[in-house]
Each structure stands twice: as C-alpha cells, then as structure tokens.
Short mmCIF file of C-alpha atoms and ligand atoms in Angstrom, two decimals:
data_model
loop_
_atom_site.label_atom_id
_atom_site.label_comp_id
_atom_site.label_asym_id
_atom_site.label_seq_id
_atom_site.Cartn_x
_atom_site.Cartn_y
_atom_site.Cartn_z
CA MET A 4 -32.60 73.62 -29.72
CA LYS A 5 -31.38 72.03 -26.39
CA ILE A 6 -33.05 74.89 -24.45
CA VAL A 7 -36.30 73.91 -26.28
CA GLN A 8 -36.13 70.25 -25.22
CA LYS A 9 -35.34 70.89 -21.47
CA THR A 10 -38.32 73.34 -21.38
CA VAL A 11 -40.52 70.68 -22.92
CA SER A 12 -39.22 68.24 -20.58
CA VAL A 13 -39.66 70.24 -17.58
CA PHE A 14 -43.23 70.91 -18.44
CA VAL A 15 -44.07 67.26 -19.02
CA LEU A 16 -42.39 66.37 -15.65
CA LEU A 17 -44.58 69.29 -13.94
CA ALA A 18 -47.69 67.86 -15.54
CA ILE A 19 -46.88 64.50 -14.28
CA THR A 20 -46.22 65.70 -10.66
CA MET A 21 -49.71 67.58 -10.90
CA VAL A 22 -51.34 64.04 -11.95
CA VAL A 23 -49.59 62.19 -9.29
CA ARG A 24 -50.82 64.90 -6.69
CA LEU A 25 -54.31 64.54 -7.76
CA ALA A 26 -54.32 60.93 -7.61
CA GLY A 27 -52.57 61.25 -4.15
CA ASP A 28 -56.09 62.52 -2.80
CA ASN A 29 -57.53 59.41 -3.45
CA THR A 30 -57.22 57.56 -0.23
CA VAL A 31 -58.04 53.60 -0.19
CA LEU A 32 -59.97 52.60 2.87
CA VAL A 33 -60.21 49.06 3.92
CA THR A 34 -63.19 47.78 6.15
CA THR A 35 -64.74 44.51 7.21
CA VAL A 36 -68.16 43.47 6.79
CA GLY A 37 -70.28 44.47 9.80
CA ASP A 38 -68.05 46.92 10.97
CA SER A 39 -68.99 51.11 10.94
CA SER A 40 -66.80 53.55 9.13
CA VAL A 41 -66.63 57.45 9.49
CA LEU A 42 -65.26 59.26 6.57
CA THR A 43 -64.49 62.82 7.10
CA CYS A 44 -63.78 65.86 4.89
CA PRO A 45 -61.04 68.47 5.33
CA ILE A 46 -62.93 71.61 6.11
CA LYS A 47 -62.06 74.85 4.92
CA GLU A 48 -62.93 78.21 6.79
CA ASN A 49 -66.35 79.89 5.65
CA THR A 50 -67.76 76.48 4.52
CA THR A 51 -71.11 77.14 2.72
CA MET A 52 -71.93 73.66 1.70
CA LEU A 53 -70.76 69.95 1.91
CA THR A 54 -71.69 67.30 -0.56
CA TRP A 55 -70.91 63.56 -0.49
CA THR A 56 -71.33 61.64 -3.75
CA ILE A 57 -70.95 58.08 -3.62
CA ASN A 58 -70.73 55.93 -6.85
CA PHE A 59 -71.17 52.15 -5.66
CA LYS A 60 -69.29 49.25 -7.58
CA ALA A 61 -72.62 47.93 -8.31
CA GLY A 62 -75.83 50.22 -8.37
CA GLY A 63 -76.46 53.79 -8.86
CA PRO A 64 -75.02 56.75 -7.22
CA CYS A 65 -76.06 58.31 -3.90
CA THR A 66 -75.55 61.79 -2.60
CA LEU A 67 -76.03 63.80 0.65
CA VAL A 68 -75.80 67.42 0.83
CA TYR A 69 -75.31 69.65 4.07
CA ARG A 70 -75.89 73.46 3.95
CA ASN A 71 -74.11 75.28 6.85
CA ASP A 72 -75.95 78.43 6.78
CA THR A 73 -79.36 76.53 6.95
CA LYS A 74 -78.15 73.37 8.55
CA MET A 75 -80.33 71.55 6.41
CA THR A 76 -79.55 68.16 5.00
CA HIS A 77 -80.58 66.34 1.83
CA ARG A 78 -80.14 62.67 0.49
CA THR A 79 -80.92 61.22 -2.74
CA ASN A 80 -81.05 57.55 -3.08
CA CYS A 81 -78.89 56.67 -0.08
CA SER A 82 -79.59 53.18 1.92
CA ASP A 83 -80.31 53.78 5.52
CA ASN A 84 -77.09 52.85 6.98
CA ILE A 85 -75.25 55.65 5.07
CA ASP A 86 -76.07 59.15 6.84
CA TRP A 87 -74.54 62.07 8.30
CA LYS A 88 -72.74 62.09 11.69
CA PHE A 89 -73.03 65.30 13.83
CA ARG A 90 -70.32 65.55 16.65
CA ALA A 91 -70.11 68.59 18.93
CA GLY A 92 -67.35 70.95 18.13
CA LEU A 93 -66.27 69.11 14.65
CA ALA A 94 -67.51 69.27 11.16
CA PRO A 95 -70.27 66.84 9.93
CA ALA A 96 -68.83 63.42 8.60
CA LEU A 97 -70.16 60.63 6.85
CA GLU A 98 -70.99 57.54 8.63
CA ILE A 99 -71.70 53.85 7.24
CA GLN A 100 -72.96 51.51 9.50
CA HIS A 101 -72.70 47.88 9.40
CA VAL A 102 -70.70 47.84 6.24
CA GLY A 103 -71.80 45.30 3.45
CA ILE A 104 -70.04 44.44 0.35
CA ALA A 105 -72.55 46.45 -1.31
CA GLN A 106 -71.38 49.81 0.02
CA GLU A 107 -67.88 49.39 -1.71
CA GLY A 108 -67.26 52.08 -4.35
CA THR A 109 -66.10 55.40 -4.63
CA TYR A 110 -66.74 58.42 -1.96
CA SER A 111 -65.98 61.75 -2.89
CA CYS A 112 -66.82 64.75 -0.60
CA GLU A 113 -67.18 68.33 -2.05
CA VAL A 114 -66.48 71.32 0.33
CA ALA A 115 -68.03 74.67 -1.32
CA SER A 116 -66.28 77.74 0.77
CA ARG A 117 -65.41 81.27 -0.52
CA ASP A 118 -62.10 80.15 -1.52
CA GLY A 119 -63.55 77.97 -4.01
CA ASN A 120 -64.64 73.92 -4.15
CA PHE A 121 -62.14 71.48 -2.64
CA ARG A 122 -62.69 67.79 -3.39
CA THR A 123 -61.46 64.62 -1.61
CA THR A 124 -61.78 61.10 -2.54
CA TYR A 125 -61.86 57.73 -0.75
CA HIS A 126 -62.08 54.35 -2.40
CA LEU A 127 -63.73 52.02 0.21
CA THR A 128 -62.80 48.21 0.01
CA VAL A 129 -64.87 45.87 1.98
CA LEU A 130 -63.25 42.58 3.28
CA ALA A 131 -65.45 39.72 4.37
CA PRO A 132 -63.52 37.12 6.64
CA PRO A 133 -64.27 33.26 5.32
CA ARG A 134 -66.09 30.84 7.26
CA LEU A 135 -63.62 28.29 8.27
CA ARG A 136 -63.97 24.49 8.72
CA LEU A 137 -61.99 21.38 8.59
CA PHE A 138 -63.46 18.00 8.46
CA CYS A 139 -63.18 14.71 6.88
CA ASP A 140 -64.52 13.74 3.59
CA GLU A 141 -66.27 10.18 2.98
CA ARG A 142 -63.10 8.90 1.57
CA GLY A 143 -61.05 9.63 4.48
CA SER A 144 -59.24 13.00 3.41
CA PRO A 145 -58.98 15.90 5.44
CA VAL A 146 -60.86 18.70 3.71
CA CYS A 147 -60.32 22.49 4.65
CA GLU A 148 -62.70 24.89 3.59
CA ALA A 149 -62.71 28.74 3.63
CA ALA A 150 -66.14 29.89 2.76
CA ALA A 151 -67.48 32.91 1.16
CA GLY A 152 -64.51 35.01 1.88
CA LYS A 153 -63.47 38.32 0.04
CA PRO A 154 -60.87 38.34 -1.29
CA PRO A 155 -60.34 34.68 -1.45
CA ALA A 156 -58.47 33.06 1.13
CA GLN A 157 -55.01 31.50 0.68
CA LEU A 158 -55.02 27.98 2.11
CA SER A 159 -51.86 25.84 2.85
CA TRP A 160 -51.34 22.64 4.65
CA VAL A 161 -48.82 21.20 7.08
CA PRO A 162 -47.38 18.74 5.97
CA GLU A 163 -47.37 20.01 2.51
CA SER A 164 -50.45 18.75 0.24
CA CYS A 165 -49.94 17.66 -3.46
CA SER A 166 -53.39 18.86 -4.62
CA ARG A 167 -54.87 22.18 -5.74
CA ALA A 168 -57.54 24.13 -3.92
CA GLU A 169 -60.74 24.62 -5.73
CA GLU A 170 -62.55 28.10 -5.88
CA LYS A 171 -66.06 28.79 -6.26
CA TYR A 172 -67.41 32.45 -6.95
CA HIS A 173 -70.54 33.80 -5.41
CA ASP A 174 -72.84 36.19 -6.71
CA ASN A 175 -72.02 38.73 -3.76
CA GLY A 176 -68.35 38.74 -4.75
CA THR A 177 -67.30 36.48 -2.14
CA VAL A 178 -65.18 33.31 -3.01
CA THR A 179 -65.40 29.75 -1.48
CA VAL A 180 -61.87 27.86 -1.53
CA LEU A 181 -61.97 24.17 -0.50
CA SER A 182 -58.53 22.32 -0.42
CA LYS A 183 -58.33 18.52 -0.04
CA PHE A 184 -55.25 17.14 1.84
CA THR A 185 -53.13 14.68 -0.56
CA ALA A 186 -50.17 13.52 0.93
CA CYS A 187 -47.03 14.24 -1.27
CA SER A 188 -44.88 11.72 0.50
CA THR A 189 -45.83 8.37 2.32
CA ASN A 190 -44.15 9.83 5.30
CA GLY A 191 -46.93 8.90 7.94
CA THR A 192 -48.04 11.96 10.08
CA ASN A 193 -50.90 11.54 12.23
CA VAL A 194 -51.96 15.29 12.26
CA THR A 195 -52.44 17.56 9.88
CA THR A 196 -52.83 21.14 9.92
CA CYS A 197 -54.66 23.43 7.60
CA MET A 198 -53.52 27.06 7.67
CA VAL A 199 -55.57 29.79 6.22
CA SER A 200 -54.53 33.63 5.44
CA HIS A 201 -56.53 36.29 4.66
CA PRO A 202 -56.34 40.13 4.97
CA ALA A 203 -58.92 40.03 7.80
CA GLY A 204 -57.12 37.67 10.00
CA ASN A 205 -55.18 34.29 9.88
CA TRP A 206 -56.29 31.03 11.28
CA SER A 207 -54.97 27.47 11.55
CA GLN A 208 -56.25 24.27 12.72
CA SER A 209 -55.00 20.68 13.00
CA ILE A 210 -57.16 17.45 12.60
CA ALA A 211 -55.99 14.03 13.90
CA SER A 212 -56.14 11.25 11.15
CA CYS A 213 -59.35 10.80 9.33
CA PRO A 214 -60.94 7.25 9.72
CA SER A 215 -59.54 5.79 6.71
CA GLU A 216 -61.33 3.80 3.75
CA LYS A 217 -60.31 0.74 5.39
CA THR A 218 -62.19 1.66 8.61
CA ASN A 219 -65.37 2.73 6.49
CA PHE A 220 -65.03 -0.76 4.56
CA LEU A 221 -64.82 -2.55 7.99
CA LEU A 222 -67.98 -0.62 9.07
CA TYR A 223 -69.80 -1.36 6.04
CA ALA A 224 -69.09 -4.85 6.17
CA CYS A 225 -70.40 -4.97 9.75
CA ILE A 226 -73.61 -3.47 8.82
CA ILE A 227 -74.06 -6.17 5.91
CA ALA A 228 -73.13 -8.98 8.06
CA CYS A 229 -76.04 -7.41 10.92
CA VAL A 230 -78.36 -7.12 7.95
CA LEU A 231 -77.75 -10.96 6.86
CA VAL A 232 -78.00 -12.09 10.36
CA ILE A 233 -81.25 -10.51 10.68
CA ILE A 234 -82.65 -11.88 7.48
CA THR A 235 -81.48 -15.37 8.29
CA LEU A 236 -83.43 -15.17 11.75
CA LEU A 237 -86.33 -14.07 10.11
CA ALA A 238 -86.23 -17.00 7.89
CA VAL A 239 -85.70 -19.34 10.52
CA ILE A 240 -88.65 -17.78 12.77
CA TYR A 241 -90.93 -18.14 9.64
CA TYR A 242 -89.68 -21.85 8.86
CA PHE A 243 -90.53 -22.73 12.55
CA LYS A 244 -94.03 -20.99 12.22
CA LEU A 245 -94.88 -22.97 9.09
CA ARG A 246 -93.84 -26.09 10.72
CA SER A 247 -95.92 -25.67 13.75
CA ASP A 248 -98.77 -24.92 11.28
CA ARG A 249 -98.31 -28.35 9.59
CA LEU A 250 -98.24 -29.87 13.12
CA CYS A 251 -101.30 -28.05 13.85
CA HIS A 252 -103.03 -29.62 10.81
CA LYS A 253 -101.67 -32.70 12.04
CA THR A 254 -103.31 -32.89 15.41
CA LYS A 255 -106.75 -31.95 13.77
CA PRO A 256 -107.51 -35.81 12.68
CA PRO A 257 -110.39 -36.42 15.11
CA GLU A 258 -113.09 -34.99 12.94
CA ILE A 259 -111.71 -36.52 9.59
CA GLY A 260 -109.70 -39.47 10.61
CA PRO A 261 -112.76 -41.99 11.17
CA ILE A 262 -113.64 -41.49 7.62
CA HIS A 263 -110.14 -43.33 6.40
CA SER A 264 -109.62 -45.41 9.43
CA GLN A 265 -108.42 -48.36 7.13
CA GLN A 266 -105.16 -46.53 6.11
CA ASP A 267 -104.30 -45.98 9.88
CA ASP A 268 -103.26 -49.45 10.25
CA THR A 269 -100.40 -49.44 7.49
CA MET A 270 -98.58 -47.06 9.69
CA GLU A 271 -97.04 -50.04 11.60
CA VAL A 272 -95.61 -51.36 8.65
CA GLU A 273 -94.05 -48.06 7.00
CA PRO A 274 -94.36 -45.10 9.30
CA TYR A 275 -92.70 -42.50 6.98
CA THR A 276 -94.72 -43.24 3.71
CA THR A 277 -97.99 -43.37 5.67
CA PHE A 278 -97.21 -40.11 7.27
CA VAL A 279 -96.84 -38.57 3.82
CA GLN A 280 -99.64 -40.10 2.59
CA LYS A 281 -101.74 -39.33 5.54
CA GLU A 282 -100.82 -35.57 5.27
CA ASN A 283 -102.19 -35.77 1.50
CA VAL A 284 -105.09 -37.38 2.69
CA ILE A 285 -105.94 -34.64 5.07
CA TYR A 286 -105.79 -31.85 2.88
CA ASN A 287 -107.93 -33.90 0.61
CA SER A 288 -110.38 -34.43 3.05
CA VAL A 289 -110.27 -30.86 4.24
CA LEU A 290 -110.83 -29.65 0.65
CA ASP A 291 -113.60 -32.08 0.51
CA LEU A 292 -115.33 -30.89 3.56
CA THR A 293 -115.06 -27.16 2.61
CA VAL A 294 -116.24 -27.86 -0.61
CA GLY A 295 -119.13 -30.10 0.33
CA GLN A 296 -120.32 -28.52 3.74
CA ASN A 297 -119.00 -25.02 3.75
CA LEU A 298 -116.77 -25.37 6.78
CA PRO A 299 -114.33 -22.73 7.96
CA GLN A 300 -110.94 -23.17 6.50
CA GLU A 301 -108.96 -21.73 9.47
CA LEU A 302 -108.95 -24.76 11.49
CA CYS A 303 -106.02 -24.17 13.07
CA ARG A 304 -106.79 -20.39 14.28
CA GLU A 305 -108.42 -21.85 17.31
CA THR A 306 -105.46 -23.86 18.94
C1 LIG B 427 -65.20 84.19 6.57
O1 LIG B 427 -65.96 85.14 6.76
C2 LIG B 427 -65.70 86.41 7.49
C3 LIG B 427 -67.07 87.13 7.46
O2 LIG B 427 -68.28 86.43 7.55
C4 LIG B 427 -64.47 87.14 6.90
O3 LIG B 427 -64.15 88.16 7.67
C5 LIG B 427 -63.26 86.06 6.67
O4 LIG B 427 -62.20 86.71 6.10
C6 LIG B 427 -63.74 84.96 6.04
N1 LIG B 427 -62.60 83.98 6.11
C7 LIG B 427 -62.22 83.47 4.66
C8 LIG B 427 -61.15 82.50 4.84
O5 LIG B 427 -62.77 84.01 3.80
C1 LIG B 428 -70.99 77.54 9.31
O1 LIG B 428 -71.75 78.81 9.59
C2 LIG B 428 -71.66 79.24 10.74
C3 LIG B 428 -72.52 80.26 10.80
O2 LIG B 428 -73.72 80.27 10.46
C4 LIG B 428 -70.14 79.58 11.09
O3 LIG B 428 -69.75 80.22 12.10
C5 LIG B 428 -69.46 78.23 10.95
O4 LIG B 428 -68.07 78.77 11.05
C6 LIG B 428 -69.43 77.63 9.49
N1 LIG B 428 -68.96 76.48 9.72
C7 LIG B 428 -67.72 76.33 8.48
C8 LIG B 428 -67.15 75.02 8.86
O5 LIG B 428 -67.45 77.21 8.01
C1 LIG B 429 -82.67 57.64 -7.56
O1 LIG B 429 -83.50 56.08 -7.81
C2 LIG B 429 -84.55 56.41 -8.76
C3 LIG B 429 -85.11 54.76 -8.73
O2 LIG B 429 -84.81 54.22 -7.58
C4 LIG B 429 -83.96 56.72 -9.99
O3 LIG B 429 -85.35 57.17 -11.15
C5 LIG B 429 -83.33 58.10 -9.87
O4 LIG B 429 -82.87 58.42 -11.15
C6 LIG B 429 -82.20 57.91 -8.90
N1 LIG B 429 -81.80 59.30 -8.46
C7 LIG B 429 -80.18 59.59 -8.87
C8 LIG B 429 -79.92 61.08 -8.61
O5 LIG B 429 -79.71 58.82 -9.09
C1 LIG B 430 -72.04 35.79 0.02
O1 LIG B 430 -72.78 34.75 -0.67
C2 LIG B 430 -72.62 33.63 -0.06
C3 LIG B 430 -73.52 32.46 -0.70
O2 LIG B 430 -74.48 32.73 -1.57
C4 LIG B 430 -73.00 33.77 1.43
O3 LIG B 430 -72.93 32.12 1.96
C5 LIG B 430 -72.47 34.72 2.16
O4 LIG B 430 -72.72 34.72 3.52
C6 LIG B 430 -72.45 36.01 1.54
N1 LIG B 430 -71.72 36.86 1.87
C7 LIG B 430 -72.24 38.10 2.36
C8 LIG B 430 -71.16 38.92 3.02
O5 LIG B 430 -73.05 38.56 1.77
C1 LIG B 431 -39.70 11.80 6.64
O1 LIG B 431 -39.66 11.97 7.96
C2 LIG B 431 -38.49 12.16 8.42
C3 LIG B 431 -38.67 12.25 10.17
O2 LIG B 431 -39.74 12.10 10.69
C4 LIG B 431 -37.52 13.26 7.60
O3 LIG B 431 -36.51 12.92 7.92
C5 LIG B 431 -37.69 12.59 6.33
O4 LIG B 431 -36.96 13.92 5.56
C6 LIG B 431 -39.06 12.80 5.76
N1 LIG B 431 -39.05 12.33 4.35
C7 LIG B 431 -40.01 13.35 3.55
C8 LIG B 431 -40.04 12.50 2.19
O5 LIG B 431 -40.74 13.95 3.82
C1 LIG B 432 -49.34 7.76 14.85
O1 LIG B 432 -50.03 7.32 15.80
C2 LIG B 432 -49.82 5.85 16.31
C3 LIG B 432 -50.65 5.41 17.24
O2 LIG B 432 -52.05 5.83 17.00
C4 LIG B 432 -48.23 5.83 16.91
O3 LIG B 432 -47.87 4.64 17.10
C5 LIG B 432 -47.45 6.57 15.82
O4 LIG B 432 -46.21 6.83 16.40
C6 LIG B 432 -47.86 7.96 15.57
N1 LIG B 432 -47.17 8.57 14.40
C7 LIG B 432 -46.50 9.74 14.37
C8 LIG B 432 -45.74 10.35 13.28
O5 LIG B 432 -46.94 10.67 15.35
C1 LIG B 433 -51.06 36.67 8.30
O1 LIG B 433 -49.92 36.14 8.35
C2 LIG B 433 -49.12 36.69 7.36
C3 LIG B 433 -47.71 35.84 7.37
O2 LIG B 433 -47.99 34.67 7.12
C4 LIG B 433 -48.71 38.24 8.09
O3 LIG B 433 -47.91 38.89 6.95
C5 LIG B 433 -49.95 38.74 8.10
O4 LIG B 433 -49.59 40.19 8.86
C6 LIG B 433 -50.81 38.23 9.08
N1 LIG B 433 -52.29 38.76 8.96
C7 LIG B 433 -52.98 38.96 10.06
C8 LIG B 433 -54.10 39.69 9.91
O5 LIG B 433 -52.60 38.57 11.07
#
C-alpha cells in the first residue's frame, strides 16, 4: 500500500513541476507609455514559420505571420505600431512602437520547425507615469495631485498629513490621486513636502506655507472696501451734479422773473423761506411756459 501511495505522490509532484515549467515560459514585461519594445522568439534550427498571436486586454486579437521559405509576412487586425523588425543576422522580432495602454495583453510567439512547434508567451504591462502638481487650494491647504497614473501613485506628506487621498478612475485604466494636506499636530512648519512613489519613478516637491484663509479674508475685505469707496465717490459726484443743475435753474430767472417781481421784495425779510418759495415759483412758471408756449425744457443745457 505504502509503495502505491509513494508512486502516486511522485506522479503528482511531477505533474506540478510540469505545470510550473509551463508557467515559467510566461515572462512578464513591463514598459512605459511612449516607449518602444522589441519582443524576440527563441528560434530553432530549420524554422519554417513564425507566428505572433496577441490577445489584448481590451479589444480583439491580432496576428502576424512570417514564412521563412518565401520570406513573406502577413498581418491581421494589428495596429500600425505593431510590426516585424528585421535585423541583419538575427531572427525577425516583433516591435511595438510608442507603446500605449491599449497594447497591454498577452503576446505569444509560435515557432514551427522540423522538430515541432514551440511557444513562448509574454505578458505586457504598460505603466503610465502620473502628471504631478502641488498647489494651494482656495482654503489655503496644500494639495498634491498625481494625475492619470497607472498604477495609481502613492502619495505621502512630510510632515505627516491626517487626511486620506482620493482616487478617481479614468476609462483608459489610469487613476488620478488627489491628496489634501491636513496637519495632524499644531507643530508649525512652514514647508510641506509631497512625496510621490510610482513604479515609473519617484518624485517629491515642497511648498512654502499657502496663503491662509485669514490672508484671503483680508484680501476680500480690501476688495469690498474699495467697492464701497467707489460707490460713495459716485454718489458724491451725482449729488454735486444735481446741485449744479439746481443752481442752473436758479440762474435762469431773467426770462421768468419779471412776471412775479412783487415777490422779490419779501426776500429781504425772510431769505430762506423766499428762496424755497422762489424755487417753487420757478418750477411752476417753467411748467406754465412749456404748457403755454411750447418752450424747450432743457433750459440748462446751453449754460
Ligand atoms: C535542417 O535541414 C537540413 C537540410 O535542409 C538538415 O540537414 C538538418 O539536419 C536539419 N536540422 C534539424 C535540426 O532538423
Ligand atoms: C530560413 O530559411 C533559410 C533557407 O531559405 C535557411 O537558410 C535559414 O536557416 C532558415 N532560418 C531559420 C531560422 O531556420
Ligand atoms: C478582424 O477585425 C474584423 C473587424 O474589424 C473582424 O470582422 C474580424 O473577425 C477580425 N479578425 C480576426 C482574426 O480577429
Ligand atoms: C487617460 O485618460 C485621462 C483622462 O481622460 C487623460 O488625462 C490621460 O492622459 C489618459 N492617459 C493615457 C495614457 O491615455
Ligand atoms: C514639534 O516639533 C518639535 C521640534 O520642532 C518636536 O520636538 C516635537 O516632537 C514636535 N511635536 C509633534 C507633536 O510633532
Ligand atoms: C516660519 O516662518 C517664520 C517667518 O515667516 C519664521 O519666523 C519661523 O521661524 C518659521 N518657522 C519654522 C518652523 O520654520
Ligand atoms: C522609489 O522609492 C522606493 C523607496 O521609497 C524604492 O524602493 C524604489 O526603487 C524607487 N523607485 C524608483 C523608480 O526610483
């Protein structure tokens, strides 16, 4: 019985090793958006045909075939930036120019030779370095942004921040990470540093203290004060213009004055009241005149 068990377990072990060996053919390739990659296939002696089959993570497959006897190539549904690369003295390779996130997927190469068919597989992963920005928001807090990174960038602050970062996922597989600095302790430091770590590279930038809300408040107060001053000035100017218009009416009497000449005598007795009375008289008389004789109303425009 024991012997049987041992043989079974040996078989199981062998099977596992086989699977691991097969999986070992799968090489993981990592590249960055915009770079170029060249994938090669281990060539056997007397190769008759080379075939690349690409299964993209998103979208249909694409194939490229090279026949060694006729030196002919053939491609199906491959984008323009994926093609054969022929180099003197070397077997044809596959080249991906200006790699994009869309080119992520499994790249399998099959060599057909007299000894049989051999397959090699690569898993292509494309990194997108984030666009980085450190700025002050309107409330006076430093904000660190790592836009459109793949995978998402890790953000950290010096001194430590007590707020969590927000992540926004884009359709093309990239992620924008936004972190607002919130001081954990009241220990005053004037400089805050944002540190970004990403497989495509590390980055750090410091910012001197942001203009605080207090400064902003002062700024707004200043703006409001300026507006008030301007309004007051306009009001004063308008007032003086009105007054000058009235004075203008007052200097007009010659035409109308003589009609009510008796009233002028009272001026010596009570100057203020007569002034008011006279004003009313002038308005009344002007009205009378315009109604009666159709005189132009803009008596003052000429002076
Ligand atoms: C390759 O082909 C040549 C003849 O064309 C033959 O002599 C040679 O043995 C072959 N090699 C292998 C590995 O099959
Ligand atoms: C391709 O074919 C030529 C002959 O046409 C041969 O000399 C060459 O070795 C072959 N290439 C490979 C990789 O087998
Ligand atoms: C290639 O793409 C066309 C449509 O663009 C599709 O009809 C065809 O089935 C595809 N061929 C292969 C081999 O995927
Ligand atoms: C992915 O999408 C985001 C938002 O639409 C864009 O800003 C970014 O440039 C894109 N990245 C790539 C590599 O296409
Ligand atoms: C505040 O800063 C001082 C030195 O500047 C340091 O000794 C102390 O531990 C800090 N306190 C906190 C809570 O970080
Ligand atoms: C912060 O800046 C002020 C002057 O603006 C300075 O007096 C103070 O010492 C600075 N504090 C630190 C922790 O650097
Ligand atoms: C980024 O920094 C980490 C340690 O913080 C390091 O392990 C990693 O190799 C760095 N990456 C690059 C691309 O420099």
